[in-house]
Amino acid sequence: MAGNRGASAFANYLLLSYAALALHVTGFARDAGADVFAIVFAGAVSLTYAAVYLAPVAALAGIVHWLCARRGAVLRAIGVGFSVVSVAALEILVFSDRFLFRLYGFHLNGFVWNLVTTRGGIESLDSGADTFAVLAGIAALFVTLQAGLWWAAGRESVERWLAPWRRGRALAMAAGLLAVLGVGERALYAFSYAVHRNSVLEVANSFPYYLPTRARTVTRALGIESPDHAVALEASRHVIDYPLRPLQRVPHKSYNIVWLVSESLRADALDPEIMPATSEFAKRAIRFHQHYSGGNNTRMGMFSMFYGLYGGYWFAFQEQERSPVLMDTLIDDGYRMQLRTSAKFSYPEFDETLFVRVPRAQMHEGDGRPGWQCDRENVAGLLDFIDHRDPAHPFFAFMFFESPHARYEFPQESVIRTPYLDRLNYATMDLRRDIGLIKNRYLNAVHHLDSQLARVFADLEQQGLLDSTIVVVTGDHGEEFMEKGRWGHASAFSEEQTRVPLLLYVPGEPPRDVERMTSHLDLPATILRLLGVSNPPSDYSLGYDLLNGPGRSFTVVSGWDDLAYVDVDHKIVLPIGRIELSRRKVTSRDDGELPPRQPNLAEEDHSRVLDLLRDLTRFGRQRG
């Protein structure tokens, strides 16, 4: 009898857990809006996918429960504990995914796994003990909830209520209903895909690991879908062929290089009020006003900056630990180097890509303190290196600043915008309520960044090095504050997330403002020409010489698994992989809606995608 009661309690527990999980999963579709199709679709997916998510956990918990149920009180307690903790872990994963999607617009994926498993990844979040404390409390709450459901599952009143639902006919009806809902939501997705009902497709994207069913043969047979172009758009993951030809050199002036990059420095932050010292230095440099990062995240932005290639190449170059031609040239020319970051060179994996050939002794990292404190210390170290260098050799000094990284920490003397959010706790903040206060934190942090850049500019001036030193000042990517519906970066290709300042100081070049479109992709071609490389940039990059090149009519900004093609008038966002052009997202360059598109524009898009495909395979070749 005890075994039967235990089995009944376990079955009741699963039914109660399914109801709680289904209610939780409906939160993914809170933006379904008023569209009836989207609402019906969201309800069906919530009920079916809750069962899909729970099924493997329930099966494993069932096996453990069965093995422990008849083997003494201790093992029974272990079985109960496993059932409670395993389903609680599932709820915590769903909560974490919802939290991540709400903030950044993407689900738990390879990027998140890379973040968790790579040294320095978690530290890069700068989440703070208070955030982790709240999240730990939420996790404990889910465990408590599941323990409460287990307790309830064994009550006689709950048993009387749920017993009819465990009978064969009721279970068959429930399974049949789920099957009907599953087939229905599949059919609704296929129909919406065929007729471009984006409200349903966007809701589908909000559910983690939703597997779409397109049924194109059926919808075409019914006459509700037209043929579409499809292209496999991804960078070559074969053997890299880079550069395409050996570099040729001509006599050139020997320049020092100071390369200063800030985390999350958006274009409009370079303002006299926010960055007075950098704005003053800009008057002596070439300022590029329409400059794009090559990525909406640090990894892709920095990759494009040093390689001059689209971010999709990152994975092949990391796998084969191939350094950029730019760094190869500096090393082969005997440059003395010091590289500093207030984060880690292991996350993103710059020690396996950009700087793989640089000796570790020349690379200095942050120690986990707030970014502004590490920035101050690193600037002191960088200036000490410059001031005590061997003057017989040119030097390369690189610094990656963390002050403007979320949580946007700063000392009190850097406050220029009030009020600001006193503490940025990821778990408790409300973006709609707090975003203005959060942005003020960011601007104060950027003001602190400016004070540290000022130290570098002043030292170069005092040391008389501006006659012989190239200075680069830019950001890895931008930062959005809900102007287009997102906060932070890596979640979209909005102007706020992709536009950054670029100052290029070259001795002898007159200061000027450049209004044409430019990109991080152009930096290697520019610097290498100044270092005497005579090859055309197409031999080693997808960029153009910023000083003497033809200029660009478009640029490409890469994400983890998608990219944006940006030209003077349009922005086309495409997933990396097999794409169909009618599924691309097309906006104006500044992310606004476009008027109804003419048929010939679709053909133009196809031509652009084919150009991208050629660029993404130019520096790769088949193995063997």
Coordinates of C-alpha atoms in Angstrom, one line a residue:
M1 CA 0.0 0.0 0.0
A2 CA 2.9 2.4 0.8
G3 CA 4.3 1.8 -2.6
N4 CA 0.9 2.6 -4.2
R5 CA 0.6 5.7 -2.1
G6 CA 4.1 6.7 -3.1
A7 CA 3.4 6.2 -6.8
S8 CA 0.2 8.2 -6.6
A9 CA 1.9 11.0 -4.8
F10 CA 4.7 11.0 -7.5
A11 CA 2.1 11.1 -10.2
N12 CA 0.2 13.9 -8.5
Y13 CA 3.5 15.8 -8.1
L14 CA 4.2 15.6 -11.8
L15 CA 0.7 16.8 -12.7
L16 CA 1.0 19.8 -10.3
S17 CA 4.5 20.5 -11.6
Y18 CA 3.3 20.5 -15.2
A19 CA 0.6 23.0 -14.3
A20 CA 3.1 25.3 -12.5
L21 CA 5.6 25.0 -15.4
A22 CA 2.9 25.7 -18.1
L23 CA 2.0 28.8 -16.2
H24 CA 5.6 29.8 -16.0
V25 CA 6.2 29.2 -19.7
T26 CA 3.3 31.5 -20.7
G27 CA 5.6 34.3 -19.6
F28 CA 7.6 33.9 -22.8
A29 CA 4.6 35.1 -24.8
R30 CA 3.8 38.2 -22.9
D31 CA 4.5 40.3 -26.0
A32 CA 2.0 38.4 -28.1
G33 CA 0.0 41.6 -28.3
A34 CA -3.6 41.7 -29.5
D35 CA -3.2 39.5 -32.6
V36 CA -5.6 36.6 -32.2
F37 CA -3.4 34.2 -34.2
A38 CA -0.4 35.1 -32.0
I39 CA -2.5 34.6 -28.8
V40 CA -3.8 31.2 -29.8
F41 CA -0.4 30.1 -31.0
A42 CA 1.2 31.3 -27.7
G43 CA -1.3 29.4 -25.6
A44 CA -0.9 26.2 -27.6
V45 CA 2.9 26.4 -27.5
S46 CA 2.9 27.1 -23.7
L47 CA 0.9 23.9 -23.0
T48 CA 2.8 21.6 -25.4
Y49 CA 6.3 22.9 -24.7
A50 CA 5.8 22.7 -21.0
A51 CA 5.2 19.0 -21.5
V52 CA 8.2 18.8 -23.8
Y53 CA 10.5 20.5 -21.3
L54 CA 9.2 18.4 -18.4
A55 CA 9.2 15.0 -20.1
P56 CA 13.0 14.1 -19.8
V57 CA 13.2 15.4 -16.3
A58 CA 10.0 13.5 -15.3
A59 CA 11.4 10.3 -16.9
L60 CA 14.7 10.6 -15.0
A61 CA 13.0 11.5 -11.8
G62 CA 10.6 8.6 -12.3
I63 CA 13.5 6.1 -12.7
V64 CA 15.2 7.4 -9.5
H65 CA 11.9 7.3 -7.6
W66 CA 11.2 3.8 -8.7
L67 CA 14.7 2.6 -7.7
C68 CA 14.4 4.2 -4.2
A69 CA 10.8 3.8 -3.3
R70 CA 11.0 0.3 -1.7
R71 CA 14.6 0.5 -0.3
G72 CA 14.2 2.1 3.1
A73 CA 13.5 5.5 4.5
V74 CA 16.9 7.1 3.6
L75 CA 16.7 6.1 -0.1
R76 CA 13.1 7.1 -0.3
A77 CA 14.1 10.5 1.0
I78 CA 16.9 10.7 -1.6
G79 CA 14.3 9.8 -4.3
V80 CA 12.0 12.6 -3.1
G81 CA 14.8 15.0 -2.9
F82 CA 15.9 14.2 -6.4
S83 CA 12.4 14.7 -7.7
V84 CA 12.1 18.1 -6.0
V85 CA 15.5 19.4 -7.0
S86 CA 15.4 18.1 -10.6
V87 CA 12.1 19.8 -11.4
A88 CA 13.2 22.9 -9.5
A89 CA 16.4 23.0 -11.6
L90 CA 14.1 22.9 -14.7
E91 CA 12.1 25.8 -13.4
I92 CA 15.3 27.7 -12.6
L93 CA 16.5 27.2 -16.2
V94 CA 13.2 28.4 -17.6
F95 CA 13.4 31.5 -15.3
S96 CA 17.0 32.1 -16.3
D97 CA 16.1 32.0 -19.9
R98 CA 13.1 34.3 -19.5
F99 CA 15.4 36.7 -17.5
L100 CA 18.0 36.6 -20.2
F101 CA 15.5 37.0 -23.1
R102 CA 13.8 39.9 -21.3
L103 CA 17.1 41.8 -20.9
Y104 CA 19.0 40.9 -24.1
G105 CA 16.6 39.3 -26.6
F106 CA 18.3 35.9 -26.9
H107 CA 18.0 32.5 -25.2
L108 CA 20.5 30.3 -23.4
N109 CA 22.7 29.4 -26.3
G110 CA 26.3 28.7 -27.4
F111 CA 27.2 32.3 -26.5
V112 CA 26.0 31.9 -23.0
W113 CA 27.7 28.5 -22.7
N114 CA 30.9 30.1 -23.8
L115 CA 30.4 32.8 -21.3
V116 CA 29.9 30.3 -18.4
T117 CA 32.8 27.9 -19.4
T118 CA 35.5 30.4 -20.4
R119 CA 37.9 31.8 -17.9
G120 CA 36.9 35.4 -17.2
G121 CA 33.4 35.0 -18.7
I122 CA 31.4 35.3 -15.6
E123 CA 33.6 38.0 -14.3
S124 CA 32.9 40.0 -17.5
L125 CA 29.3 40.4 -16.4
D126 CA 30.4 42.3 -13.3
S127 CA 27.1 41.2 -11.7
G128 CA 28.0 42.0 -8.1
A129 CA 27.3 40.0 -4.9
D130 CA 23.9 41.6 -4.5
T131 CA 22.7 40.3 -7.9
F132 CA 23.9 36.8 -7.1
A133 CA 22.3 36.9 -3.7
V134 CA 18.9 37.8 -5.2
L135 CA 19.3 35.0 -7.8
A136 CA 20.3 32.5 -5.1
G137 CA 17.1 33.6 -3.2
I138 CA 15.0 33.0 -6.3
A139 CA 16.6 29.6 -6.8
A140 CA 15.8 28.7 -3.2
L141 CA 12.2 29.9 -3.8
F142 CA 11.8 27.5 -6.7
V143 CA 13.1 24.6 -4.6
T144 CA 10.7 25.6 -1.8
L145 CA 7.9 25.8 -4.3
Q146 CA 8.6 22.3 -5.6
A147 CA 8.9 20.9 -2.1
G148 CA 5.5 22.4 -1.4
L149 CA 4.0 20.7 -4.5
W150 CA 5.5 17.4 -3.3
W151 CA 3.9 18.0 0.1
A152 CA 0.6 18.9 -1.5
A153 CA 0.7 15.9 -3.8
G154 CA 0.5 13.5 -0.8
R155 CA -2.5 15.2 0.8
E156 CA -5.8 13.2 0.7
S157 CA -7.8 16.2 -0.6
V158 CA -5.3 16.6 -3.5
E159 CA -5.4 12.9 -4.1
R160 CA -9.2 12.9 -4.4
W161 CA -9.1 15.9 -6.8
L162 CA -6.3 14.5 -9.0
A163 CA -7.1 10.8 -9.0
P164 CA -9.7 11.0 -11.8
W165 CA -7.0 12.7 -14.0
R166 CA -4.7 9.8 -13.6
R167 CA -7.1 7.2 -15.0
G168 CA -6.5 5.8 -18.4
R169 CA -9.3 7.6 -20.3
A170 CA -8.4 11.0 -18.8
L171 CA -4.7 10.5 -19.5
A172 CA -5.6 9.5 -23.1
M173 CA -7.8 12.5 -23.5
A174 CA -5.1 14.8 -22.1
A175 CA -2.4 13.3 -24.4
G176 CA -4.8 13.6 -27.3
L177 CA -5.4 17.3 -26.5
L178 CA -1.7 18.0 -26.3
A179 CA -1.2 16.2 -29.6
V180 CA -4.0 18.3 -31.2
L181 CA -2.5 21.5 -29.8
G182 CA 1.0 20.4 -31.0
V183 CA -0.3 19.7 -34.6
G184 CA -2.3 22.9 -34.5
E185 CA 0.5 25.2 -33.5
R186 CA 2.8 23.5 -36.1
A187 CA 0.2 24.2 -38.8
L188 CA -0.3 27.7 -37.6
Y189 CA 3.4 28.4 -37.7
A190 CA 3.7 26.9 -41.2
F191 CA 0.8 29.1 -42.4
S192 CA 2.2 32.2 -40.7
Y193 CA 5.6 31.5 -42.2
A194 CA 4.0 31.2 -45.7
V195 CA 2.0 34.4 -45.5
H196 CA 4.6 36.4 -43.5
R197 CA 2.5 36.8 -40.4
N198 CA 5.4 38.1 -38.3
S199 CA 3.4 38.3 -35.0
V200 CA 3.3 34.5 -34.8
L201 CA 6.9 34.1 -35.9
E202 CA 8.1 36.6 -33.3
V203 CA 6.1 34.8 -30.6
A204 CA 7.7 31.5 -31.7
N205 CA 11.1 33.1 -31.4
S206 CA 10.4 34.0 -27.8
F207 CA 10.1 30.4 -26.7
P208 CA 13.4 28.7 -26.0
Y209 CA 14.4 26.0 -28.5
Y210 CA 11.2 26.2 -30.5
L211 CA 11.5 23.9 -33.5
P212 CA 9.7 25.5 -36.5
T213 CA 7.8 23.4 -39.0
R214 CA 7.6 25.2 -42.4
A215 CA 5.9 22.6 -44.6
R216 CA 6.7 24.6 -47.7
T217 CA 5.7 21.8 -50.1
V218 CA 2.2 21.8 -48.6
T219 CA 1.8 25.5 -48.5
R220 CA 3.1 26.0 -52.0
A221 CA 0.7 23.3 -53.2
L222 CA -2.1 25.2 -51.6
G223 CA -0.9 28.4 -53.3
I224 CA -0.2 30.4 -50.2
E225 CA 3.6 30.7 -50.7
S226 CA 5.7 31.9 -53.5
P227 CA 9.2 30.6 -54.3
D228 CA 12.0 32.3 -52.5
H229 CA 15.8 32.5 -52.7
A230 CA 17.7 30.4 -50.2
V231 CA 21.4 30.8 -49.5
A232 CA 23.7 29.1 -47.1
L233 CA 25.4 32.1 -45.5
E234 CA 28.3 31.2 -43.2
A235 CA 32.0 31.8 -42.9
S236 CA 34.3 29.1 -44.0
R237 CA 35.2 26.7 -41.2
H238 CA 37.7 24.9 -43.4
V239 CA 41.5 25.6 -43.5
I240 CA 42.0 29.3 -43.5
D241 CA 43.9 30.9 -46.4
Y242 CA 45.1 34.1 -44.9
P243 CA 46.7 36.3 -46.2
L244 CA 45.9 35.3 -49.7
R245 CA 49.4 36.5 -50.8
P246 CA 52.6 37.2 -48.9
L247 CA 53.0 40.7 -47.7
Q248 CA 55.2 43.1 -49.7
R249 CA 56.9 46.0 -48.0
V250 CA 58.2 49.4 -49.1
P251 CA 60.3 51.9 -47.1
H252 CA 58.2 53.6 -44.5
K253 CA 58.4 55.9 -41.5
S254 CA 58.8 54.0 -38.2
Y255 CA 55.7 54.8 -36.1
N256 CA 54.9 53.9 -32.5
I257 CA 51.3 52.8 -32.0
V258 CA 49.0 53.5 -29.0
W259 CA 45.7 51.7 -29.4
L260 CA 43.0 52.6 -26.9
V261 CA 39.7 50.7 -26.9
S262 CA 36.8 51.2 -24.5
E263 CA 34.1 48.7 -23.7
S264 CA 30.6 49.7 -24.8
L265 CA 31.5 53.2 -26.0
R266 CA 28.6 54.4 -28.2
A267 CA 29.1 57.0 -30.9
D268 CA 27.2 59.9 -29.2
A269 CA 29.2 59.6 -26.0
L270 CA 32.0 61.5 -27.6
D271 CA 30.6 64.8 -26.5
P272 CA 32.4 67.8 -25.0
E273 CA 30.3 67.6 -21.8
I274 CA 30.8 63.8 -21.3
M275 CA 34.3 63.4 -22.7
P276 CA 35.9 66.8 -22.7
A277 CA 39.5 65.7 -22.9
T278 CA 38.8 63.2 -25.8
S279 CA 36.7 65.8 -27.6
E280 CA 39.7 68.2 -27.3
F281 CA 42.1 65.6 -28.6
A282 CA 39.7 64.9 -31.5
K283 CA 40.5 68.4 -32.8
R284 CA 44.0 67.2 -33.5
A285 CA 43.0 63.9 -35.1
I286 CA 40.8 62.6 -37.9
R287 CA 37.3 62.0 -36.5
F288 CA 35.0 59.5 -38.3
H289 CA 31.4 60.4 -37.5
Q290 CA 29.7 57.5 -39.3
H291 CA 31.8 54.7 -38.0
Y292 CA 30.5 51.2 -37.3
S293 CA 32.0 48.5 -35.2
G294 CA 32.3 45.1 -37.0
G295 CA 30.2 43.5 -34.2
N296 CA 27.5 44.1 -31.7
N297 CA 29.6 42.4 -29.1
T298 CA 33.2 42.5 -27.9
R299 CA 34.4 39.3 -29.6
M300 CA 33.2 40.3 -33.1
G301 CA 34.0 44.0 -32.7
M302 CA 37.6 43.4 -31.7
F303 CA 38.1 40.6 -34.3
S304 CA 37.0 43.0 -37.1
M305 CA 39.2 45.7 -35.7
F306 CA 42.4 43.7 -35.8
Y307 CA 41.8 41.3 -38.7
G308 CA 39.7 43.4 -41.0
L309 CA 37.4 40.4 -41.5
Y310 CA 33.7 39.7 -40.7
G311 CA 33.1 38.2 -37.3
G312 CA 31.9 34.9 -38.8
Y313 CA 35.5 34.0 -39.4
W314 CA 36.2 34.1 -35.7
F315 CA 35.5 30.4 -35.1
A316 CA 37.9 29.1 -37.7
F317 CA 40.7 31.5 -36.7
Q318 CA 40.3 30.6 -33.0
E319 CA 40.3 26.9 -33.8
Q320 CA 43.5 27.3 -35.8
E321 CA 45.0 30.0 -33.5
R322 CA 45.9 32.2 -36.4
S323 CA 47.0 35.7 -35.4
P324 CA 46.1 38.8 -37.5
V325 CA 48.5 40.0 -40.2
L326 CA 48.6 43.3 -38.3
M327 CA 50.0 41.7 -35.2
D328 CA 52.4 39.5 -37.2
T329 CA 53.8 42.6 -38.9
L330 CA 54.4 44.4 -35.6
I331 CA 56.0 41.3 -34.0
D332 CA 58.2 40.7 -37.1
D333 CA 59.3 44.3 -37.1
G334 CA 60.6 44.0 -33.5
Y335 CA 58.0 46.2 -31.8
R336 CA 58.3 46.4 -28.0
M337 CA 54.8 45.6 -26.7
Q338 CA 52.6 46.0 -23.7
L339 CA 48.9 45.0 -23.7
R340 CA 46.6 45.8 -20.9
T341 CA 42.9 45.0 -20.2
S342 CA 40.8 45.6 -17.1
A343 CA 39.0 42.4 -18.0
K344 CA 40.6 39.1 -19.1
F345 CA 42.5 38.2 -22.3
S346 CA 40.8 34.8 -22.1
Y347 CA 37.3 36.2 -22.4
P348 CA 36.7 36.7 -25.2
E349 CA 39.5 34.5 -26.2
F350 CA 42.0 37.1 -27.5
D351 CA 44.9 35.0 -26.2
E352 CA 43.8 32.4 -28.8
T353 CA 43.2 34.9 -31.7
L354 CA 44.2 38.6 -31.7
F355 CA 47.2 38.3 -29.4
V356 CA 48.1 34.6 -29.7
R357 CA 51.7 35.4 -30.6
V358 CA 52.2 38.0 -27.9
P359 CA 54.2 36.6 -24.9
R360 CA 52.1 36.4 -21.8
A361 CA 54.6 38.5 -19.9
Q362 CA 53.6 41.4 -22.1
M363 CA 49.9 41.0 -21.4
H364 CA 48.4 42.4 -18.1
E365 CA 44.8 41.7 -16.9
G366 CA 42.4 43.1 -14.4
D367 CA 42.1 41.6 -11.0
G368 CA 38.4 41.6 -10.5
R369 CA 38.0 45.0 -8.9
P370 CA 35.5 47.5 -10.4
G371 CA 36.5 48.4 -13.9
W372 CA 37.3 52.1 -13.1
Q373 CA 39.8 51.1 -10.5
C374 CA 41.5 48.6 -12.8
D375 CA 41.5 51.2 -15.6
R376 CA 43.4 53.7 -13.3
E377 CA 46.0 51.1 -12.4
N378 CA 46.4 49.9 -15.9
V379 CA 46.9 53.4 -17.3
A380 CA 49.6 53.9 -14.7
G381 CA 51.3 50.7 -15.9
L382 CA 50.9 51.6 -19.5
L383 CA 52.4 55.0 -19.0
D384 CA 55.3 53.5 -17.1
F385 CA 56.0 51.2 -20.0
I386 CA 55.9 54.1 -22.5
D387 CA 58.1 56.4 -20.3
H388 CA 60.7 53.7 -19.8
R389 CA 60.7 52.1 -23.2
D390 CA 63.8 51.3 -25.2
P391 CA 63.9 54.3 -27.6
A392 CA 65.9 52.2 -30.1
H393 CA 62.7 50.2 -31.0
P394 CA 59.2 51.3 -31.9
F395 CA 56.5 50.3 -29.4
F396 CA 52.9 49.1 -29.5
A397 CA 50.8 50.0 -26.4
F398 CA 47.3 48.5 -26.2
M399 CA 44.7 49.3 -23.6
F400 CA 41.1 47.9 -23.2
F401 CA 39.1 50.1 -20.7
E402 CA 36.3 48.7 -18.7
S403 CA 34.8 51.8 -17.0
P404 CA 31.7 51.9 -19.3
H405 CA 30.9 48.2 -18.9
A406 CA 27.7 47.4 -17.1
R407 CA 27.3 47.8 -14.1
Y408 CA 28.8 51.2 -15.0
E409 CA 30.9 51.8 -11.9
F410 CA 32.6 55.1 -11.2
P411 CA 34.1 57.2 -8.4
Q412 CA 32.1 60.1 -7.0
E413 CA 34.2 62.8 -8.6
S414 CA 33.2 61.5 -12.0
V415 CA 29.5 62.3 -11.5
I416 CA 28.1 64.6 -14.2
R417 CA 24.6 63.3 -14.5
T418 CA 22.1 63.0 -11.7
P419 CA 20.0 61.3 -10.5
Y420 CA 21.4 57.9 -11.2
L421 CA 20.5 54.4 -10.0
D422 CA 22.5 53.9 -6.8
R423 CA 23.0 50.2 -7.3
L424 CA 22.4 48.3 -10.5
N425 CA 21.0 44.9 -9.5
Y426 CA 20.2 42.8 -12.6
A427 CA 17.7 40.7 -10.7
T428 CA 15.6 43.5 -9.2
M429 CA 15.9 46.4 -11.7
D430 CA 12.9 47.4 -13.9
L431 CA 14.2 48.5 -17.3
R432 CA 11.1 50.5 -18.2
R433 CA 11.2 52.3 -14.8
D434 CA 14.9 52.6 -14.3
I435 CA 16.5 53.0 -17.8
G436 CA 17.0 56.7 -17.5
L437 CA 18.8 56.3 -14.2
I438 CA 20.8 53.5 -15.6
K439 CA 21.9 55.6 -18.6
N440 CA 23.0 58.3 -16.2
R441 CA 25.3 55.7 -14.5
Y442 CA 26.7 54.9 -17.9
L443 CA 27.4 58.6 -18.8
N444 CA 29.2 59.1 -15.4
A445 CA 31.3 56.0 -16.1
V446 CA 32.2 57.3 -19.6
H447 CA 33.2 60.6 -18.0
H448 CA 35.6 58.6 -15.8
L449 CA 36.9 56.9 -18.9
D450 CA 37.6 60.3 -20.4
S451 CA 39.7 61.2 -17.4
Q452 CA 41.9 58.1 -18.0
L453 CA 42.3 58.8 -21.7
A454 CA 43.3 62.3 -20.8
R455 CA 46.3 60.9 -18.8
V456 CA 47.5 59.0 -21.9
F457 CA 47.1 62.1 -24.2
A458 CA 48.9 64.3 -21.7
D459 CA 51.8 61.8 -21.3
L460 CA 52.3 61.5 -25.1
E461 CA 52.4 65.2 -25.3
Q462 CA 54.8 65.6 -22.4
Q463 CA 57.1 62.9 -23.8
G464 CA 57.1 64.5 -27.3
L465 CA 55.8 61.3 -28.8
L466 CA 53.0 62.8 -30.9
D467 CA 55.4 63.4 -33.7
S468 CA 56.1 59.7 -34.1
T469 CA 53.0 57.9 -32.7
I470 CA 49.8 56.7 -34.3
V471 CA 46.9 56.9 -31.8
V472 CA 43.7 55.0 -32.2
V473 CA 40.7 55.7 -29.9
T474 CA 37.5 53.8 -30.4
G475 CA 35.0 51.4 -28.8
D476 CA 34.5 47.7 -29.2
H477 CA 30.7 48.2 -29.8
G478 CA 28.0 50.5 -28.7
E479 CA 25.4 50.4 -25.9
E480 CA 21.7 50.7 -26.1
F481 CA 19.4 52.1 -23.5
M482 CA 16.0 51.0 -24.8
E483 CA 15.9 53.5 -27.6
K484 CA 15.0 50.6 -29.9
G485 CA 13.6 48.2 -27.3
R486 CA 16.8 46.6 -25.9
W487 CA 19.3 47.4 -23.2
G488 CA 23.0 46.8 -23.5
H489 CA 24.6 45.1 -26.5
A490 CA 24.8 41.8 -28.4
S491 CA 21.0 41.6 -28.7
A492 CA 20.3 43.6 -31.9
F493 CA 22.0 45.7 -34.7
S494 CA 20.5 49.0 -33.7
E495 CA 22.6 52.1 -34.4
E496 CA 23.1 52.5 -30.6
Q497 CA 24.6 49.0 -30.3
T498 CA 26.8 49.2 -33.4
R499 CA 28.0 52.8 -33.9
V500 CA 31.1 53.9 -32.1
P501 CA 33.5 56.8 -32.1
L502 CA 36.8 56.5 -34.0
L503 CA 39.6 59.0 -33.7
L504 CA 42.8 58.3 -35.7
Y505 CA 45.8 60.5 -35.0
V506 CA 48.6 60.1 -37.6
P507 CA 51.6 62.4 -37.4
G508 CA 51.6 64.7 -40.4
E509 CA 47.9 64.1 -41.3
P510 CA 45.8 67.2 -40.9
P511 CA 42.9 67.0 -38.5
R512 CA 39.5 66.7 -40.1
D513 CA 36.0 65.4 -39.8
V514 CA 35.0 62.5 -42.0
E515 CA 31.3 62.0 -42.6
R516 CA 31.3 59.0 -45.0
M517 CA 30.6 55.5 -43.7
T518 CA 33.6 53.7 -42.2
S519 CA 34.1 50.5 -40.2
H520 CA 36.5 48.7 -37.8
L521 CA 37.1 46.5 -40.9
D522 CA 39.1 49.4 -42.3
L523 CA 41.6 49.8 -39.5
P524 CA 44.1 47.0 -40.5
A525 CA 44.3 48.2 -44.1
T526 CA 45.0 51.7 -42.8
I527 CA 47.6 50.9 -40.3
L528 CA 49.4 48.3 -42.5
R529 CA 49.8 50.8 -45.3
L530 CA 51.4 53.2 -42.8
L531 CA 53.7 50.4 -41.9
G532 CA 54.9 50.0 -45.5
V533 CA 52.7 47.1 -46.7
S534 CA 52.1 47.6 -50.4
N535 CA 49.6 44.8 -51.0
P536 CA 46.1 45.7 -51.8
P537 CA 44.0 45.4 -48.7
S538 CA 41.9 42.6 -50.4
D539 CA 44.9 40.3 -49.9
Y540 CA 44.4 40.2 -46.2
S541 CA 41.1 42.0 -45.2
L542 CA 37.6 43.1 -46.3
G543 CA 38.4 46.7 -45.4
Y544 CA 39.7 49.8 -47.1
D545 CA 42.4 52.3 -46.3
L546 CA 40.7 55.1 -44.3
L547 CA 43.3 57.7 -45.5
N548 CA 43.6 56.8 -49.2
G549 CA 41.0 54.1 -50.0
P550 CA 38.0 54.3 -52.2
G551 CA 35.5 54.5 -49.3
R552 CA 32.7 52.0 -48.7
S553 CA 29.2 51.8 -49.9
F554 CA 28.2 49.3 -47.2
T555 CA 29.5 47.6 -44.1
V556 CA 28.8 44.3 -42.2
V557 CA 28.2 44.0 -38.5
S558 CA 28.4 40.5 -37.0
G559 CA 26.7 38.9 -34.0
W560 CA 27.2 35.5 -32.5
D561 CA 25.0 33.7 -35.1
D562 CA 23.7 36.5 -37.3
L563 CA 24.9 39.6 -39.1
A564 CA 23.7 42.9 -40.5
Y565 CA 24.4 44.3 -43.9
V566 CA 24.3 48.1 -43.6
D567 CA 24.3 50.5 -46.6
V568 CA 23.4 54.2 -47.0
D569 CA 19.7 53.6 -46.9
H570 CA 19.0 50.1 -45.6
K571 CA 19.9 47.6 -42.9
I572 CA 19.3 43.9 -43.6
V573 CA 19.6 41.4 -40.7
L574 CA 20.3 37.8 -41.6
P575 CA 21.0 34.6 -39.7
I576 CA 24.2 32.8 -40.3
G577 CA 23.3 29.5 -42.0
R578 CA 20.6 28.7 -44.5
I579 CA 18.5 31.8 -45.1
E580 CA 15.5 32.7 -47.2
L581 CA 15.4 36.3 -48.3
S582 CA 11.7 36.9 -47.5
R583 CA 12.5 36.1 -43.9
R584 CA 15.2 38.7 -43.5
K585 CA 14.6 41.7 -41.4
V586 CA 14.9 44.9 -43.4
T587 CA 14.8 48.4 -41.9
S588 CA 16.1 51.8 -42.7
R589 CA 19.7 52.4 -41.8
D590 CA 18.6 54.1 -38.6
D591 CA 16.3 51.1 -37.7
G592 CA 13.0 52.7 -38.8
E593 CA 10.3 51.0 -40.8
L594 CA 10.5 51.1 -44.6
P595 CA 7.7 51.8 -47.0
P596 CA 6.4 48.8 -49.0
R597 CA 9.3 47.3 -50.9
Q598 CA 9.3 47.1 -54.7
P599 CA 10.1 43.6 -56.3
N600 CA 13.4 44.8 -57.7
L601 CA 14.7 45.5 -54.1
A602 CA 14.3 41.8 -53.3
E603 CA 16.6 41.0 -56.2
E604 CA 19.0 43.7 -55.0
D605 CA 19.0 42.0 -51.6
H606 CA 19.8 38.7 -53.2
S607 CA 22.8 40.3 -55.0
R608 CA 24.0 41.7 -51.7
V609 CA 23.7 38.4 -49.9
L610 CA 25.7 36.7 -52.7
D611 CA 28.4 39.3 -52.2
L612 CA 28.5 38.5 -48.5
L613 CA 28.7 34.8 -49.3
R614 CA 31.8 35.4 -51.4
D615 CA 33.4 37.6 -48.7
L616 CA 32.6 34.9 -46.0
T617 CA 34.5 32.3 -48.0
R618 CA 37.3 34.3 -49.5
F619 CA 39.8 33.4 -46.9
G620 CA 39.0 29.7 -46.5
R621 CA 39.7 26.7 -48.6
Q622 CA 38.8 23.0 -48.5
R623 CA 40.9 20.7 -46.5
G624 CA 43.3 18.6 -48.5

